[in-house]
Amino acid sequence: MTNKIVKLTLLVSATLVAGQALAIEQAELKSQQLKKIVVDNLEFKDFDRDDKLSPFEDWRLSPEVRAQDLLTKLSLEEKAGLMMHGNAKSIGDELGHGDKYNFEKIKQLVLDDKVNSLITRLEVSPKDFAEQNNQLQQIAESSRLAIPLTISVDPRNTFYYGNKVTSKAGFSQWPGTLGMAAIGDELVINEYGDIIRQEYRSLGITQALSPMADLGTEPRWSRFEGTFGEDPLLSKSMVRGYIAGVQNGKQGLNSQSVAAVVKHWVGYGAAENGFDSHSAYGKYALYTQKDSLQQHIIPFIGAFEVNVAAVMPTYSILKNAEFNGHKIEQVGGGFNSYLLKDLLRDTYKFNGVIISDWNITKDCNEMCINGNPPDVPLKAEGMSWGVEDLTVEQRFIKAIQAGVQQFGGVSDSSVIVSAVKSNKLDEKTIDSAVLAILTQKFKLGQFENPYVDPNQASHFVGNQDFQKVADKAQFDSLVLLENRDKTLPLQAKSKVYLYGFTDDVKNSLKDKATIVDKLEQADVVVARLNAPYEQKHKNYFFGARYHEGSLEFAADDKDIQFINEASKKRPVVVTIYLDRPAVLTPIKQTAKAVIANFGVKDEVLFNRLFDSNPYNAKLPFALPDSMDSVLKQSSDLPNDMQALYPLGYGLKL
């Protein structure tokens, strides 16, 4: 009887296995150059061109098994190349800005230097973008093992007023991350991430160098606008929702994902004096309290909860920082074993890829330290903070031993090859890094189909349905700070005088409002302002690009002078773009209504101004009452400043 049961069980099991085999559907395969192998009436791509089916070519196997097999076939040079994340160079620009890839230089990167991950900075139409990315994949397919490229991108979906370059590629335009935090709804930012995912994948982009989980505890910080503000728990939920959207779920990567790279682990937002650590003069994040770093870790926990694919360490040296009694080594995050191994790996159990920020192994020369003379063009230099005295090879070794698995902005992999051959690096450490990188490529489905349909790209990138959702987010992200005398909503027949708007605004608003040319003709004035800033480091590559210094308007500021004079004659409505937490005291004193925006189109703004529904957005950070209060707050602590408008503030109407 027992034997019959065993035989029956085996028969059922065999039938199930056969049924499963019959149920296997052919994976979609796309290739420009590779032959196909037929096994069990199924097709597979012959990546190594040996007419045999290797495990890494078998899409029926798990990503882990395939990656392990492919690893055994790689030369040391190919492994080192996979650890590089270079720039997809364009015609006339090494960083890749422009409208045409430099295919000859990229061919050298991919085929000679074995680089297999590239960041794209192209600004072209969706169809052209997709076509050029396909050309990059054709180059990769001609390599020895035809490993598909990972094409990454920095954020592209933030609306910047008056900046036509950012919309050239057609991406849906949303409020900045601070605006998404002002809405404060994890479901909304999840949809935002999901739309970005669809746009990126339609172009052949499979990695997003976002989000920034950095906590904005220093209001003067130049990169404050890339954060979700200063509330650790709010930032945590925003990070979690965004990554779940971009990666197509909470369980990690799949064939429809875009791999998210959460950054910058950890403590970047405590920037000393608000200066950014892209520059030598801003290399420190200042810590004043024991274990205040814990607050900066909280947003990253949201990323870990949804299995984020990768983490990028900060450039910054965490000055005076301690955690659980451990004094943190005074080197940048990419060289810091405690931050990457003890905390990230061991304490928070992160098991994805660690990708360095750009250029951490390069030298910081005299101009990097002291700034460029007026007659020398600005150029991005190395950011090897805390290890400036080490050689390039020593920096690579220290970073790899600290836990870095891929190097951003770097394409010379020969340093790693040399270090392994001279026994300064263990090849097993290299293998571990490469295995993690390859496994994610397999999970993303890149080996089966790295190509996209250029004709479909424009159906995804910035389509009307996506932009409608983005416009609603712009609308919902506006924070009402003042509304004296019930100035808002504006009345339908109001005559409006505009200040600070682009020249072509009249045509775009002709159906929204009656725009007049003279102040005396107006019932109300609507003024667009930007938060104040200084640029005292214009002789530095990043100093010339970033907003630094004081958060208060100068005594002779022309915008404030206009508002003061106009308010004597007509009620003034001010909307101000807050890339940093500005001191709005002079505006509060004179304007009848004040609205904080984080990126809003004119049409959306005026829809909101005439709308009688309540405002629901809240400030994701406090606005200081004076620069004196800014100077007294601690750079590493959230919500510790005397405020004109506190964290979470926002009127209904």
XYZ file of C-alpha atoms in Angstrom:
653
model
C 0.000 0.000 0.000
C 2.809 2.357 0.915
C 4.589 1.677 -2.379
C 1.418 2.461 -4.323
C 1.072 5.786 -2.493
C 4.703 6.648 -3.216
C 4.297 5.704 -6.894
C 1.095 7.723 -7.135
C 2.775 10.723 -5.520
C 5.688 10.499 -7.938
C 3.281 10.209 -10.868
C 1.341 13.301 -9.758
C 4.591 15.201 -9.197
C 5.872 14.215 -12.632
C 2.589 15.265 -14.207
C 2.773 18.645 -12.472
C 6.354 19.179 -13.630
C 5.392 18.248 -17.184
C 2.408 20.569 -16.962
C 4.611 23.363 -15.748
C 7.043 22.738 -18.579
C 4.221 22.883 -21.102
C 2.989 26.106 -19.503
C 6.284 27.964 -19.937
C 5.761 30.917 -22.216
C 8.458 32.090 -24.549
C 10.188 35.188 -23.216
C 10.243 38.143 -25.586
C 13.760 38.360 -27.015
C 15.167 41.318 -28.917
C 18.593 41.464 -30.466
C 20.349 43.230 -33.304
C 23.319 40.901 -33.679
C 23.027 37.720 -31.612
C 21.898 34.342 -32.924
C 19.262 32.342 -31.116
C 19.541 28.877 -29.636
C 16.513 26.570 -29.619
C 16.127 24.193 -26.653
C 12.883 22.380 -25.730
C 11.172 24.356 -28.494
C 12.120 27.589 -26.732
C 14.429 30.326 -27.953
C 17.406 31.802 -26.093
C 19.983 34.433 -27.037
C 23.511 33.167 -27.630
C 25.395 35.871 -25.744
C 28.776 34.132 -25.770
C 28.338 32.987 -29.395
C 29.256 29.346 -28.730
C 26.044 27.768 -30.088
C 25.357 26.232 -26.678
C 22.900 27.201 -23.968
C 24.804 28.400 -20.919
C 22.987 28.909 -17.609
C 23.323 32.692 -17.831
C 21.565 32.609 -21.203
C 18.660 30.571 -19.854
C 15.853 32.975 -18.921
C 14.035 30.115 -17.120
C 16.635 30.209 -14.343
C 16.734 32.645 -11.435
C 18.673 35.923 -11.740
C 20.999 34.746 -8.976
C 21.907 31.501 -10.779
C 22.389 33.289 -14.092
C 24.571 35.981 -12.537
C 26.743 33.401 -10.791
C 27.319 31.572 -14.078
C 28.126 34.736 -16.004
C 30.584 35.791 -13.310
C 32.662 32.676 -14.000
C 33.042 33.690 -17.650
C 34.293 37.236 -16.986
C 37.897 38.344 -17.208
C 39.297 40.515 -14.442
C 39.187 43.473 -16.836
C 35.495 42.880 -17.532
C 34.735 42.626 -13.824
C 36.516 45.902 -13.132
C 34.647 47.542 -16.009
C 31.316 46.519 -14.505
C 32.315 48.397 -11.355
C 32.531 51.664 -13.328
C 29.546 53.993 -13.813
C 30.639 56.440 -16.489
C 29.186 59.435 -18.297
C 27.435 58.865 -21.626
C 29.477 61.501 -23.434
C 27.844 63.755 -25.988
C 29.240 65.735 -28.904
C 31.259 68.561 -27.392
C 30.629 67.659 -23.759
C 32.380 65.029 -21.650
C 29.533 65.021 -19.104
C 26.950 64.272 -21.784
C 24.845 67.435 -21.963
C 23.428 68.135 -25.412
C 21.361 66.430 -28.075
C 23.694 63.809 -29.559
C 25.779 61.071 -27.974
C 29.411 60.877 -28.984
C 29.150 57.298 -30.165
C 32.836 56.925 -30.979
C 33.897 57.851 -27.453
C 31.154 55.726 -25.922
C 32.236 52.789 -28.073
C 35.715 53.150 -26.610
C 34.286 53.267 -23.069
C 32.161 50.155 -23.557
C 34.369 47.982 -25.772
C 37.869 48.976 -24.646
C 37.373 50.083 -21.038
C 34.577 47.521 -20.439
C 32.337 50.165 -18.803
C 28.786 48.837 -18.624
C 26.808 51.512 -16.750
C 26.341 55.066 -18.056
C 24.436 58.120 -16.876
C 22.602 59.952 -19.639
C 22.152 63.722 -19.677
C 20.686 64.083 -23.176
C 17.985 66.673 -23.828
C 16.140 65.525 -26.961
C 12.692 64.446 -28.052
C 11.435 61.103 -26.684
C 11.735 59.336 -30.026
C 15.292 60.556 -30.595
C 16.205 59.733 -26.988
C 14.966 56.153 -27.380
C 16.711 55.716 -30.731
C 20.042 56.899 -29.348
C 19.733 54.661 -26.291
C 19.080 51.737 -28.636
C 22.319 52.616 -30.415
C 24.147 52.427 -27.101
C 22.742 48.938 -26.548
C 23.909 47.902 -30.025
C 27.431 48.888 -29.032
C 27.157 46.796 -25.861
C 25.763 43.867 -27.828
C 28.891 43.816 -29.972
C 31.094 43.217 -26.909
C 32.511 39.773 -26.106
C 29.621 38.679 -23.881
C 27.038 41.202 -25.113
C 26.137 42.319 -21.577
C 23.411 45.003 -21.849
C 24.143 48.498 -20.592
C 22.537 50.001 -17.540
C 21.485 53.541 -18.512
C 20.822 55.788 -15.538
C 19.463 59.299 -15.136
C 19.265 62.069 -12.559
C 15.769 63.452 -11.804
C 14.088 64.945 -14.885
C 10.487 65.518 -13.820
C 10.645 68.725 -11.771
C 9.060 71.854 -13.247
C 11.346 74.895 -13.166
C 9.682 78.142 -14.117
C 10.993 79.674 -17.319
C 13.485 76.856 -17.959
C 12.691 75.471 -21.386
C 15.673 73.105 -21.431
C 14.226 70.885 -18.696
C 11.089 70.202 -20.738
C 12.842 69.615 -24.076
C 12.761 65.842 -23.622
C 9.046 65.974 -22.832
C 9.023 64.397 -19.359
C 5.930 65.036 -17.256
C 6.546 68.100 -15.096
C 5.771 67.918 -11.383
C 6.384 70.052 -8.341
C 9.769 69.405 -6.753
C 10.184 66.867 -3.989
C 9.435 69.549 -1.390
C 6.087 70.043 -3.114
C 5.364 66.334 -3.016
C 6.193 66.415 0.698
C 3.858 69.407 1.102
C 1.057 67.203 -0.261
C 2.322 64.565 2.154
C 0.389 61.599 0.724
C 2.340 58.378 0.195
C -0.185 57.157 -2.390
C 0.281 60.323 -4.452
C 4.053 60.047 -4.534
C 3.723 56.345 -5.317
C 1.754 57.271 -8.442
C 4.397 59.901 -9.230
C 7.102 57.225 -9.030
C 5.057 54.834 -11.152
C 4.624 57.406 -13.932
C 8.339 58.210 -13.882
C 9.017 54.471 -14.134
C 6.919 54.182 -17.281
C 8.552 57.207 -18.876
C 12.082 56.022 -18.133
C 11.524 52.449 -19.289
C 10.028 53.644 -22.578
C 13.354 55.363 -23.272
C 15.510 52.402 -22.268
C 16.481 53.909 -18.902
C 16.572 51.297 -16.143
C 18.159 53.139 -13.216
C 17.029 56.291 -11.395
C 19.655 58.155 -9.389
C 16.983 59.154 -6.908
C 15.432 59.805 -4.451
C 17.314 62.029 -2.034
C 16.462 60.759 1.429
C 18.679 63.411 3.005
C 17.049 65.263 5.880
C 17.051 69.046 5.407
C 18.198 70.127 8.854
C 20.409 73.019 7.673
C 18.109 75.577 5.982
C 20.967 77.292 4.122
C 22.009 74.056 2.394
C 22.352 74.442 -1.370
C 20.624 71.140 -2.129
C 17.714 71.597 0.249
C 15.254 71.643 -2.664
C 16.091 68.037 -3.570
C 14.943 66.748 -0.181
C 11.530 66.048 1.312
C 12.141 68.627 4.041
C 13.087 68.334 7.697
C 10.464 65.984 9.150
C 12.094 62.519 9.473
C 8.842 60.523 9.438
C 7.314 62.480 6.565
C 10.525 62.048 4.575
C 10.499 58.332 5.348
C 7.005 57.886 3.913
C 7.825 59.965 0.818
C 10.980 57.941 0.141
C 9.108 54.673 0.615
C 6.221 55.656 -1.660
C 8.470 56.962 -4.421
C 10.696 53.880 -4.514
C 7.725 51.488 -4.505
C 6.410 53.371 -7.549
C 9.701 53.516 -9.440
C 10.552 49.866 -8.741
C 7.043 48.636 -9.609
C 6.251 47.296 -6.159
C 7.629 46.785 -2.677
C 9.308 43.420 -3.177
C 12.377 44.577 -5.058
C 13.256 44.568 -8.736
C 11.344 42.909 -11.564
C 11.306 43.150 -15.337
C 9.160 46.303 -15.267
C 11.172 48.115 -12.592
C 13.479 51.056 -12.721
C 16.167 50.452 -10.104
C 16.145 53.264 -7.532
C 19.368 54.601 -6.015
C 18.540 56.235 -2.683
C 21.021 58.901 -1.640
C 23.118 60.118 0.122
C 23.941 57.749 2.983
C 23.984 59.468 5.459
C 23.884 62.868 7.195
C 24.456 65.065 4.126
C 21.718 67.519 5.126
C 23.683 68.844 8.103
C 25.900 70.821 5.709
C 28.210 73.141 7.635
C 27.263 76.771 6.883
C 24.908 75.385 4.247
C 27.781 74.878 1.799
C 27.492 71.783 -0.358
C 30.080 69.019 -0.251
C 30.469 68.930 -4.024
C 32.984 71.706 -3.303
C 36.106 71.617 -1.154
C 34.890 74.537 0.944
C 31.750 72.547 1.826
C 33.222 69.120 2.573
C 31.848 68.953 6.131
C 28.444 68.148 7.569
C 28.492 69.538 11.119
C 27.188 67.460 14.034
C 26.570 69.108 17.404
C 24.681 66.394 19.308
C 25.504 62.774 20.102
C 23.373 60.380 18.067
C 21.583 63.151 16.145
C 22.609 61.106 13.107
C 19.730 58.770 14.008
C 17.272 61.409 12.768
C 19.028 61.446 9.399
C 18.830 57.653 9.128
C 15.028 57.496 9.554
C 14.125 58.477 5.946
C 16.425 55.745 4.614
C 14.529 53.141 6.615
C 11.582 53.830 4.316
C 13.810 52.825 1.392
C 14.911 49.626 3.094
C 11.283 48.694 3.827
C 10.570 48.474 0.088
C 13.829 46.771 -0.899
C 15.563 49.657 -2.633
C 18.029 48.457 -5.261
C 20.998 50.677 -4.461
C 22.420 53.209 -2.039
C 24.754 56.108 -2.822
C 27.005 57.322 0.028
C 27.437 61.018 0.761
C 30.485 63.063 -0.200
C 30.465 64.713 3.212
C 32.742 64.198 6.177
C 30.504 63.963 9.249
C 32.327 66.448 11.458
C 32.232 65.529 15.170
C 29.585 62.858 14.550
C 29.088 59.958 16.952
C 26.670 57.063 16.827
C 26.078 54.566 19.621
C 29.302 55.704 21.219
C 31.307 55.227 18.025
C 33.240 58.246 16.753
C 32.850 58.274 12.991
C 36.025 58.377 10.897
C 36.634 61.782 9.314
C 36.439 60.685 5.699
C 33.723 60.998 3.073
C 30.871 58.479 3.094
C 32.303 56.465 0.210
C 35.423 55.684 2.221
C 33.720 55.102 5.559
C 33.633 51.439 6.566
C 31.558 52.128 9.677
C 28.812 53.873 7.703
C 28.727 51.311 4.897
C 29.440 48.014 6.639
C 28.587 48.415 10.327
C 25.490 50.556 9.840
C 24.200 50.052 6.294
C 24.934 46.333 5.902
C 24.993 44.932 9.424
C 22.548 47.128 11.333
C 20.011 47.961 8.616
C 20.491 44.759 6.566
C 20.737 46.484 3.200
C 21.652 43.864 0.568
C 21.587 45.871 -2.652
C 24.380 47.633 -4.542
C 26.460 50.472 -3.088
C 27.296 53.051 -5.778
C 29.666 55.902 -4.971
C 28.835 59.493 -5.803
C 30.711 60.967 -8.741
C 34.498 61.428 -8.849
C 35.389 60.404 -5.294
C 38.659 58.783 -6.376
C 39.894 61.728 -8.435
C 42.344 64.379 -7.243
C 41.258 67.733 -5.869
C 43.834 70.083 -7.417
C 44.704 73.671 -6.544
C 41.776 75.115 -8.483
C 39.472 72.610 -6.795
C 40.659 73.966 -3.445
C 41.005 77.678 -4.197
C 38.709 78.180 -7.176
C 39.458 78.943 -10.795
C 41.160 82.120 -12.010
C 38.819 84.259 -14.165
C 40.415 83.146 -17.455
C 40.195 79.392 -16.748
C 36.976 77.526 -17.650
C 35.198 75.896 -14.716
C 35.511 72.126 -14.506
C 34.274 69.497 -12.061
C 37.200 68.117 -10.074
C 37.657 65.232 -7.675
C 35.808 64.998 -4.350
C 38.026 62.721 -2.316
C 37.266 64.328 1.023
C 39.321 63.076 3.943
C 41.610 61.009 1.721
C 43.116 63.765 -0.404
C 46.624 62.647 0.556
C 46.107 59.100 -0.709
C 46.966 58.039 -4.249
C 44.166 57.269 -6.700
C 44.873 53.560 -6.261
C 44.763 53.850 -2.478
C 41.409 55.633 -2.703
C 39.943 52.858 -4.844
C 41.218 50.262 -2.402
C 39.914 52.107 0.660
C 36.491 52.655 -0.940
C 36.147 49.016 -2.037
C 37.258 47.719 1.341
C 34.767 50.102 2.971
C 31.967 48.573 0.875
C 31.655 50.526 -2.408
C 30.773 48.214 -5.329
C 30.509 50.669 -8.194
C 32.176 54.036 -8.837
C 30.195 56.969 -10.208
C 31.714 59.221 -12.866
C 34.746 56.959 -13.284
C 35.748 54.920 -16.325
C 39.402 53.950 -15.772
C 39.038 50.443 -14.392
C 42.726 49.639 -14.882
C 43.425 50.854 -11.329
C 41.297 48.030 -9.906
C 42.884 45.480 -12.242
C 46.357 46.568 -11.174
C 45.446 46.484 -7.463
C 44.148 42.907 -7.757
C 47.162 41.713 -9.719
C 49.513 43.209 -7.125
C 47.542 41.517 -4.320
C 46.390 44.799 -2.818
C 42.762 43.828 -3.423
C 41.182 40.392 -3.051
C 39.452 39.331 -6.276
C 36.738 37.709 -4.164
C 35.713 41.192 -3.056
C 35.508 42.249 -6.706
C 33.469 39.122 -7.505
C 30.974 39.950 -4.762
C 30.450 43.444 -6.157
C 30.079 42.254 -9.755
C 27.682 39.489 -8.756
C 25.388 42.041 -7.094
C 25.467 44.296 -10.167
C 24.785 41.437 -12.603
C 21.959 40.004 -10.501
C 20.104 43.315 -10.721
C 20.580 43.462 -14.495
C 18.983 40.020 -14.806
C 16.106 40.987 -12.501
C 15.396 44.022 -14.691
C 14.997 41.806 -17.772
C 17.777 43.625 -19.605
C 19.348 40.473 -21.018
C 16.184 39.415 -22.817
C 15.254 42.822 -24.209
C 17.454 45.892 -23.792
C 15.789 47.672 -26.710
C 12.721 49.916 -26.826
C 10.316 51.018 -29.532
C 11.127 54.672 -30.342
C 7.657 55.164 -31.793
C 6.144 54.268 -28.426
C 8.357 56.569 -26.359
C 6.299 59.703 -26.978
C 3.140 57.825 -25.952
C 4.634 57.489 -22.479
C 6.939 60.448 -21.960
C 4.871 63.420 -20.848
C 1.598 62.180 -22.307
C -1.530 64.185 -21.534
C -2.851 61.753 -18.943
C 0.457 61.787 -17.064
C 0.698 65.578 -17.237
C -2.861 65.914 -15.971
C -1.857 64.005 -12.835
C 1.311 66.097 -12.556
C -0.682 69.334 -12.897
C -2.979 68.231 -10.098
C 0.078 67.624 -7.930
C 1.325 71.132 -8.734
C -2.114 72.481 -7.787
C -2.286 70.473 -4.560
C 1.277 71.313 -3.484
C 0.688 75.067 -3.077
C 0.858 76.126 0.586
C -1.235 79.096 1.659
C 0.726 81.128 4.202
C -1.334 84.359 4.365
C -4.794 85.391 3.233
C -5.745 88.663 4.881
C -9.065 90.335 4.123
C -10.149 87.213 2.219
C -8.095 88.290 -0.767
C -8.238 84.732 -2.101
C -9.895 83.319 -4.043
C -9.702 86.020 -6.671
C -12.994 87.118 -8.146
C -13.811 86.010 -11.676
C -13.857 89.509 -13.140
C -10.757 90.755 -11.330
C -8.251 92.756 -13.331
C -4.762 91.474 -12.583
C -1.395 93.197 -12.851
C 1.485 90.741 -13.112
C 4.992 91.095 -11.720
C 7.854 88.638 -12.177
C 6.180 86.563 -14.892
C 7.647 85.630 -18.288
C 6.831 87.798 -21.296
C 4.545 85.277 -22.978
C 2.296 84.866 -19.946
C -0.558 86.995 -21.293
C -1.453 84.522 -24.033
C -1.280 81.543 -21.726
C -3.556 83.211 -19.170
C -6.047 84.922 -21.460
C -8.739 82.389 -20.560
C -7.901 82.483 -16.855
C -7.810 86.188 -15.982
C -8.047 89.743 -17.297
C -4.437 90.896 -17.445
C -3.773 94.649 -17.431
C -0.619 96.573 -18.341
C -0.700 99.254 -15.669
C -0.901 98.994 -11.916
C -3.561 101.678 -11.784
C -5.875 99.575 -13.945
C -5.680 96.558 -11.647
C -7.916 95.247 -8.894
C -5.106 93.040 -7.600
C -1.390 92.458 -8.134
C 0.032 88.955 -8.484
C 3.801 88.715 -8.035
C 6.116 85.753 -8.699
C 9.279 85.705 -6.593
C 12.194 83.384 -5.962
C 13.733 82.759 -2.562
C 16.792 84.964 -1.951
C 20.306 83.577 -2.232
C 23.956 84.497 -2.595
C 26.714 83.133 -4.831
C 30.049 83.975 -3.275
C 31.865 81.042 -4.877
C 31.264 81.635 -8.570
C 34.857 80.651 -9.316
C 34.001 77.024 -8.403
C 32.231 74.623 -10.766
C 29.369 73.891 -8.366
C 29.568 77.195 -6.513
C 28.565 78.903 -9.761
C 25.473 76.692 -9.969
C 24.227 76.476 -6.396
C 22.284 78.907 -4.224
C 24.189 79.631 -1.032
C 24.396 82.087 1.827
C 21.758 84.300 3.381
C 18.076 83.359 3.372
C 16.834 86.917 3.810
C 16.145 89.542 1.193
C 18.708 92.331 0.898
C 17.684 95.761 2.133
C 17.619 97.093 -1.435
C 15.970 94.041 -3.026
C 13.991 95.240 -6.055
C 11.228 92.666 -5.611
C 10.574 93.685 -2.018
C 10.677 97.355 -3.005
C 8.040 96.704 -5.677
C 5.774 94.822 -3.273
C 6.090 97.594 -0.678
C 5.121 100.281 -3.177
C 2.418 98.274 -4.951
C 0.757 97.292 -1.675
C 0.116 100.961 -0.941
C -2.153 101.086 -3.999
C -3.547 97.606 -4.527
C -3.765 94.296 -2.665
C -0.752 92.143 -3.521
C -0.738 88.356 -3.848
C 2.760 86.862 -3.718
C 3.757 83.367 -4.759
C 7.346 82.518 -3.906
C 9.380 79.560 -5.105
C 11.078 78.072 -2.065
C 14.175 76.108 -2.989
C 15.391 76.912 0.542
C 13.533 78.103 3.673
C 13.507 81.859 3.070
C 12.925 84.610 5.627
C 9.567 85.998 4.482
C 9.115 88.632 7.182
C 9.108 91.646 4.779
C 6.563 89.923 2.514
C 4.309 88.957 5.415
C 4.262 92.604 6.526
C 2.889 93.980 3.244
C 1.319 91.298 1.028
C -2.340 90.440 1.488
C -1.853 86.829 0.436
C 1.252 84.658 0.290
C 1.542 81.231 -1.369
C 4.611 78.986 -1.191
C 5.258 77.063 -4.382
C 7.747 74.336 -5.259
C 7.391 74.474 -9.019
C 4.077 75.528 -10.579
C 3.000 76.498 -14.088
C 1.193 79.797 -14.652
C -2.017 78.089 -15.739
C -2.074 75.865 -12.668
C -1.243 78.776 -10.371
C -4.145 80.873 -11.664
C -6.534 77.941 -11.499
C -5.628 77.763 -7.828
C -5.924 81.546 -7.260
C -9.492 81.593 -8.591
C -10.518 78.341 -6.893
C -12.634 78.496 -3.743
C -11.749 75.024 -2.443
C -9.540 74.883 0.657
C -5.773 74.510 0.489
C -4.542 71.262 2.014
C -0.752 71.370 1.582
C 1.479 71.978 4.600
C 5.063 73.203 4.913
C 7.485 70.244 5.075
C 9.958 72.539 6.852
C 9.869 75.640 9.020
C 10.413 79.131 7.622
C 12.679 81.201 9.899
C 11.664 84.562 11.313
C 15.149 86.017 10.799
C 18.688 85.151 9.792
C 19.629 85.451 13.445
C 17.379 82.457 14.134
C 18.998 80.568 11.267
C 22.453 81.150 12.710
C 21.342 79.970 16.155
C 19.836 76.662 15.001
C 21.890 73.467 14.909
C 22.802 72.168 11.467
C 22.127 68.547 12.437
C 18.778 68.894 14.244
C 15.328 69.081 12.634
C 12.718 71.579 13.759
C 14.900 73.525 16.195
C 14.527 77.061 14.811
C 12.490 80.121 15.808
C 9.971 80.212 13.003
C 7.798 82.742 11.244
C 5.848 79.796 9.848
C 6.429 76.481 11.669
C 6.879 73.006 10.236
C 3.459 71.720 9.142
C 1.936 75.189 8.755
C -0.639 75.913 6.075
C -3.940 77.788 5.984
C -7.079 76.274 4.530
C -8.226 79.570 2.981
